[in-house]
CSV table of C-alpha atoms in Angstrom, one decimal:
chain,number,residue,atom,x,y,z
A,1,MET,CA,103.4,134.7,104.7
A,2,SER,CA,99.8,135.7,105.4
A,3,ALA,CA,97.1,133.1,106.3
A,4,ALA,CA,95.5,133.6,102.9
A,5,SER,CA,98.8,133.0,101.1
A,6,GLN,CA,99.5,129.9,103.2
A,7,LEU,CA,96.0,128.4,102.4
A,8,LEU,CA,96.5,129.1,98.7
A,9,LYS,CA,100.0,127.5,98.8
A,10,GLN,CA,98.7,124.4,100.5
A,11,HIS,CA,95.8,124.1,98.0
A,12,LEU,CA,98.1,124.4,95.0
A,13,GLN,CA,100.6,121.9,96.5
A,14,GLN,CA,97.8,119.3,97.2
A,15,ARG,CA,96.7,119.7,93.6
A,16,GLN,CA,100.3,119.3,92.4
A,17,MET,CA,100.6,116.1,94.4
A,18,LEU,CA,97.6,114.9,92.4
A,19,GLY,CA,99.4,115.6,89.1
A,20,LYS,CA,97.4,118.8,88.4
A,21,THR,CA,99.6,121.3,86.5
A,22,HIS,CA,97.1,124.1,85.9
A,23,VAL,CA,94.3,125.9,87.7
A,24,ALA,CA,91.5,127.7,85.8
A,25,LEU,CA,91.0,131.4,86.9
A,26,ARG,CA,88.2,133.7,86.6
A,27,PRO,CA,88.7,136.8,84.4
A,28,GLY,CA,90.9,139.4,86.1
A,29,THR,CA,92.1,137.0,88.9
A,30,MET,CA,95.6,136.9,87.5
A,31,ASP,CA,95.9,140.6,87.7
A,32,ARG,CA,94.9,140.6,91.4
A,33,LEU,CA,97.2,137.7,92.2
A,34,THR,CA,100.2,139.6,90.7
A,35,GLY,CA,99.1,142.9,92.2
A,36,VAL,CA,98.7,144.5,88.8
A,37,VAL,CA,96.1,147.3,88.6
A,38,ARG,CA,94.7,148.1,85.2
A,39,GLU,CA,92.8,151.3,84.3
A,40,PRO,CA,89.3,150.4,83.1
A,41,ALA,CA,88.8,151.1,79.4
A,42,VAL,CA,85.6,152.9,78.4
A,43,ARG,CA,83.8,150.6,76.0
A,44,ALA,CA,80.1,150.5,75.0
A,45,ALA,CA,79.9,146.7,75.1
A,46,PRO,CA,82.9,145.1,76.6
A,47,ALA,CA,83.6,141.5,75.4
A,48,PRO,CA,84.1,139.0,78.2
A,49,GLU,CA,87.8,138.2,78.9
A,50,PRO,CA,88.7,134.6,78.3
A,51,SER,CA,89.7,132.5,81.3
A,52,ARG,CA,93.4,132.0,81.8
A,53,SER,CA,95.4,129.4,83.8
A,54,PHE,CA,98.7,129.3,85.5
A,55,ALA,CA,100.9,126.4,86.7
A,56,ALA,CA,100.4,125.1,90.2
A,57,ALA,CA,103.4,126.6,92.0
A,58,PRO,CA,104.0,128.2,95.5
A,59,ALA,CA,102.0,131.3,96.1
A,60,PRO,CA,103.7,134.5,94.9
A,61,ALA,CA,104.9,137.1,97.4
A,62,ALA,CA,102.5,139.8,95.9
A,63,ARG,CA,99.2,140.7,97.5
A,64,ILE,CA,96.7,137.8,97.1
A,65,LEU,CA,93.0,137.9,96.9
A,66,ILE,CA,91.3,134.5,97.2
A,67,GLU,CA,88.2,133.9,95.2
A,68,THR,CA,85.9,131.0,96.1
A,69,PRO,CA,86.0,128.4,93.3
A,70,PRO,CA,82.8,127.4,91.6
A,71,PRO,CA,81.0,124.5,93.4
A,72,GLU,CA,81.7,122.1,90.5
A,73,THR,CA,85.5,122.4,91.0
A,74,LYS,CA,85.5,121.4,94.6
A,75,LYS,CA,85.1,117.6,94.1
A,76,THR,CA,87.3,117.1,91.1
A,77,GLU,CA,90.1,115.8,93.3
A,78,LEU,CA,88.0,113.1,95.0
A,79,LEU,CA,87.5,109.6,93.9
A,80,GLU,CA,83.9,108.4,93.4
A,81,VAL,CA,83.0,105.2,95.3
A,82,ALA,CA,79.7,103.3,95.6
A,83,GLY,CA,78.0,102.6,98.9
A,84,ALA,CA,75.1,103.7,101.1
A,85,THR,CA,77.2,104.1,104.3
A,86,ILE,CA,80.7,105.3,105.2
A,87,GLU,CA,81.7,101.7,105.9
A,88,GLU,CA,80.5,100.5,102.5
A,89,LYS,CA,82.3,103.4,100.8
A,90,LEU,CA,85.5,102.7,102.6
A,91,ALA,CA,85.3,99.1,101.7
A,92,ALA,CA,84.8,100.0,98.1
A,93,LEU,CA,87.8,102.4,98.3
A,94,ARG,CA,89.9,99.6,99.8
A,95,VAL,CA,89.1,97.3,96.8
A,96,MET,CA,89.9,100.1,94.4
A,97,ALA,CA,93.3,100.7,96.1
A,98,GLU,CA,94.3,97.1,95.8
A,99,THR,CA,94.5,97.3,92.0
A,100,TRP,CA,95.3,101.0,91.7
A,101,GLU,CA,97.2,101.2,88.4
A,102,PRO,CA,99.0,104.6,89.0
A,103,ALA,CA,100.7,103.1,92.0
A,104,LEU,CA,101.3,99.5,90.9
A,105,SER,CA,102.6,100.5,87.4
A,106,MET,CA,105.5,102.5,89.0
A,107,GLY,CA,107.4,99.4,89.8
A,108,SER,CA,109.0,101.0,92.8
A,109,LEU,CA,106.2,99.9,95.3
A,110,ARG,CA,105.6,96.4,96.6
A,111,LYS,CA,102.3,94.7,95.7
A,112,THR,CA,100.7,94.2,99.1
A,113,MET,CA,98.3,97.0,99.8
A,114,VAL,CA,98.0,98.2,103.4
A,115,PHE,CA,94.9,100.4,103.6
A,116,ALA,CA,93.8,101.8,107.0
A,117,VAL,CA,92.3,100.8,110.3
A,118,GLY,CA,90.0,102.3,112.9
A,119,ASN,CA,86.6,103.9,113.4
A,120,PRO,CA,84.9,105.4,110.3
A,121,GLN,CA,83.1,107.8,112.7
A,122,ALA,CA,86.4,108.9,114.4
A,123,SER,CA,86.9,112.5,115.3
A,124,LEU,CA,90.7,112.0,115.3
A,125,MET,CA,92.7,110.8,112.3
A,126,PHE,CA,96.4,109.9,112.3
A,127,VAL,CA,98.3,109.9,109.0
A,128,GLY,CA,101.7,108.3,108.6
A,129,GLU,CA,104.0,107.9,105.6
A,130,ALA,CA,104.0,104.3,104.4
A,131,PRO,CA,103.7,100.7,105.7
A,132,GLY,CA,106.9,98.9,106.8
A,133,ALA,CA,107.7,95.2,107.1
A,134,GLU,CA,105.4,94.4,110.0
A,135,GLU,CA,102.6,96.4,108.5
A,136,GLU,CA,103.0,94.6,105.2
A,137,LYS,CA,103.0,91.2,106.9
A,138,LEU,CA,99.8,91.9,109.0
A,139,ILE,CA,98.2,94.2,106.4
A,140,GLU,CA,97.5,96.9,109.0
A,141,PRO,CA,99.2,100.2,109.5
A,142,PHE,CA,101.3,101.0,112.6
A,143,VAL,CA,101.6,97.5,114.1
A,144,GLY,CA,105.4,97.4,114.5
A,145,PRO,CA,107.5,99.1,117.2
A,146,ALA,CA,106.4,102.5,115.9
A,147,GLY,CA,102.8,101.4,116.0
A,148,GLN,CA,103.1,100.3,119.6
A,149,LYS,CA,104.5,103.7,120.4
A,150,LEU,CA,101.5,105.3,118.6
A,151,THR,CA,99.1,103.1,120.6
A,152,ALA,CA,100.7,104.3,123.8
A,153,ILE,CA,100.3,107.9,122.8
A,154,ILE,CA,96.6,107.3,122.0
A,155,LYS,CA,96.1,105.6,125.3
A,156,ALA,CA,97.8,108.5,127.1
A,157,MET,CA,95.3,110.8,125.5
A,158,GLY,CA,92.5,108.8,127.2
A,159,LEU,CA,91.4,107.2,124.0
A,160,ASP,CA,91.4,103.6,122.6
A,161,ARG,CA,93.1,102.8,119.3
A,162,PRO,CA,89.8,101.4,117.8
A,163,LYS,CA,88.2,104.8,118.4
A,164,VAL,CA,90.5,106.7,116.1
A,165,TYR,CA,91.3,106.3,112.4
A,166,ILE,CA,94.9,105.5,111.3
A,167,SER,CA,96.1,105.7,107.7
A,168,ASN,CA,99.2,106.3,105.6
A,169,ILE,CA,100.0,108.7,102.7
A,170,CYS,CA,101.4,105.7,100.7
A,171,LYS,CA,99.3,102.5,100.7
A,172,PHE,CA,102.2,100.3,99.6
A,173,ARG,CA,105.6,99.5,101.1
A,174,PRO,CA,108.3,101.3,99.1
A,175,ALA,CA,110.6,98.7,97.5
A,176,MET,CA,114.3,98.4,98.0
A,177,ASP,CA,117.1,96.2,96.7
A,178,ASN,CA,117.8,93.3,99.1
A,179,GLN,CA,114.8,94.5,101.0
A,180,GLY,CA,114.6,92.2,103.9
A,181,SER,CA,113.1,94.2,106.8
A,182,GLY,CA,114.5,97.5,105.5
A,183,ASN,CA,112.2,100.4,104.8
A,184,ARG,CA,112.5,103.7,103.1
A,185,LYS,CA,110.4,106.8,102.8
A,186,PRO,CA,108.1,107.1,99.8
A,187,THR,CA,109.0,109.5,97.0
A,188,ALA,CA,106.9,112.4,96.1
A,189,GLU,CA,105.7,110.5,93.0
A,190,GLU,CA,104.8,107.4,95.1
A,191,MET,CA,102.8,109.6,97.5
A,192,ARG,CA,101.1,111.4,94.7
A,193,ALA,CA,99.9,108.1,93.3
A,194,CYS,CA,98.2,107.2,96.5
A,195,LEU,CA,97.1,110.6,97.7
A,196,PRO,CA,93.6,110.4,96.1
A,197,PHE,CA,92.8,107.6,98.6
A,198,VAL,CA,93.8,109.6,101.6
A,199,LEU,CA,91.9,112.6,100.5
A,200,LYS,CA,88.8,110.5,99.9
A,201,GLU,CA,89.2,108.9,103.4
A,202,ILE,CA,89.3,112.4,104.9
A,203,ASP,CA,86.2,113.4,102.9
A,204,LEU,CA,84.3,110.4,104.1
A,205,ILE,CA,85.3,110.3,107.7
A,206,LYS,CA,85.4,114.1,108.2
A,207,PRO,CA,87.5,114.0,111.3
A,208,GLN,CA,87.6,117.1,113.6
A,209,VAL,CA,91.4,116.9,113.7
A,210,ILE,CA,94.1,115.3,111.7
A,211,VAL,CA,97.6,114.4,113.1
A,212,ALA,CA,100.4,114.2,110.5
A,213,LEU,CA,103.1,111.9,111.9
A,214,GLY,CA,106.4,113.1,110.5
A,215,ALA,CA,107.5,115.5,107.8
A,216,THR,CA,106.8,113.0,105.0
A,217,ALA,CA,103.2,112.7,106.0
A,218,ALA,CA,102.9,116.4,106.3
A,219,GLU,CA,104.5,116.9,102.8
A,220,GLY,CA,102.0,114.4,101.4
A,221,LEU,CA,99.1,116.4,102.8
A,222,GLY,CA,100.5,119.6,101.2
A,223,ILE,CA,102.3,121.0,104.3
A,224,PRO,CA,106.0,121.1,103.5
A,225,GLY,CA,108.7,121.9,106.0
A,226,THR,CA,110.5,120.4,108.9
A,227,VAL,CA,108.6,118.9,111.9
A,228,GLY,CA,110.5,121.3,114.2
A,229,GLY,CA,109.2,124.3,112.2
A,230,LEU,CA,105.7,122.9,111.7
A,231,ARG,CA,104.8,121.4,115.0
A,232,GLY,CA,103.0,123.2,117.9
A,233,LYS,CA,100.4,124.9,115.7
A,234,PHE,CA,97.5,123.9,113.5
A,235,HIS,CA,97.7,123.8,109.7
A,236,SER,CA,94.9,122.9,107.4
A,237,THR,CA,94.1,119.8,105.2
A,238,SER,CA,90.9,120.1,103.2
A,239,GLY,CA,89.7,122.6,105.7
A,240,ILE,CA,90.4,120.4,108.7
A,241,PRO,CA,92.8,121.4,111.5
A,242,THR,CA,96.0,119.4,111.1
A,243,MET,CA,98.8,119.1,113.7
A,244,VAL,CA,102.2,118.0,112.5
A,245,THR,CA,104.3,116.1,115.1
A,246,TYR,CA,107.2,113.8,115.2
A,247,HIS,CA,106.8,110.2,113.9
A,248,PRO,CA,106.8,107.5,116.6
A,249,SER,CA,109.9,106.0,115.0
A,250,TYR,CA,111.7,109.3,115.8
A,251,LEU,CA,110.8,108.8,119.5
A,252,LEU,CA,112.2,105.3,119.4
A,253,ARG,CA,115.5,106.7,117.9
A,254,GLU,CA,115.7,109.5,120.5
A,255,GLU,CA,115.2,107.0,123.3
A,256,GLN,CA,118.3,105.1,122.1
A,257,THR,CA,120.4,108.3,122.2
A,258,GLY,CA,119.3,109.2,125.7
A,259,ASP,CA,117.2,112.3,124.7
A,260,GLY,CA,113.9,110.6,124.7
A,261,ILE,CA,112.2,112.7,127.3
A,262,ARG,CA,112.7,115.9,125.3
A,263,ALA,CA,111.2,114.3,122.2
A,264,LYS,CA,108.3,112.8,124.1
A,265,ARG,CA,107.4,116.1,125.7
A,266,ALA,CA,107.4,117.8,122.3
A,267,VAL,CA,105.0,115.2,120.9
A,268,TRP,CA,102.9,115.4,124.1
A,269,GLU,CA,102.6,119.1,123.9
A,270,ASP,CA,101.2,118.7,120.4
A,271,MET,CA,98.8,116.1,121.6
A,272,LEU,CA,97.6,118.4,124.4
A,273,LYS,CA,96.7,120.9,121.8
A,274,VAL,CA,94.8,118.2,119.8
A,275,MET,CA,92.9,117.2,122.9
A,276,GLU,CA,92.0,120.8,123.6
A,277,LYS,CA,90.8,121.2,120.0
A,278,LEU,CA,88.7,118.0,120.4
A,279,GLY,CA,87.3,119.1,123.7
A,280,LEU,CA,88.7,116.1,125.5
A,281,PRO,CA,89.2,116.3,129.3
A,282,ILE,CA,92.8,116.9,130.4
A,283,SER,CA,93.9,116.2,133.9
A,284,ALA,CA,96.7,117.9,135.8
A,285,LYS,CA,98.6,114.7,135.7
A,286,GLN,CA,98.3,114.5,131.9
A,287,ARG,CA,99.6,118.1,131.6
A,288,ARG,CA,102.7,117.1,133.5
A,289,TYR,CA,103.6,114.1,131.4
A,290,PHE,CA,107.3,114.0,130.3
A,291,GLN,CA,108.2,117.3,132.0
A,292,THR,CA,111.8,117.5,132.8
A,293,LYS,CA,112.6,118.0,136.5
């Protein structure tokens, strides 16, 4: 698939996650999307062709020409919040999320909203899938065992946790029968209900790089596929370079099976690419982290 096809596919998938089913096209665009070439008719005063629409689906295999959408369509996916500063707007966004009817009315999510944490001016943003038991208890993302692993990764990069921004695709812990401390991944519908908040966070913070932690987070951002197939290269979310890597909980599981070094090295190779993209200094020692001997 060409780069243009991939960008169009991600754009349509992000709109689909927001519940959008159609995208307005300029006259003649559908013919170019499908590769159809029509002979021009000779007419004295041609009437303008009405706009058509097509369902938001994966990009077709035919040759694709991308047209820049009109400026007024670029912000239709973003929530509007009041505030003079980024901090004030994020605070307003948090309040909105606490009573967000599309999520709470589903009945499959718990009621405690876990928003985000970190620096509103951060150049690096991490996105996970959903809060777990510890996160729900402390009302902060990534504070359990997986969160401790993420903090260690951030520290190994030469950064402090308060200097980055950490969020989740789903703002509520997915509910289960006899829940206890058990967790499950959010469904596509649950992620879709919360996605407007993540997109608005990205719009406000404007990080230089996004790291999607796990396949679920990547799917929520409109980057479907397995982590093994997606990692190691940059994708795009709202025009921002996005690295997909293994979730910290995956590293914990691999440590228990005895194959932790291989998994840690894979994640670290992804983080080295992120550090290079951010222009962070990388020492020879850092480059050797988790190399097998």
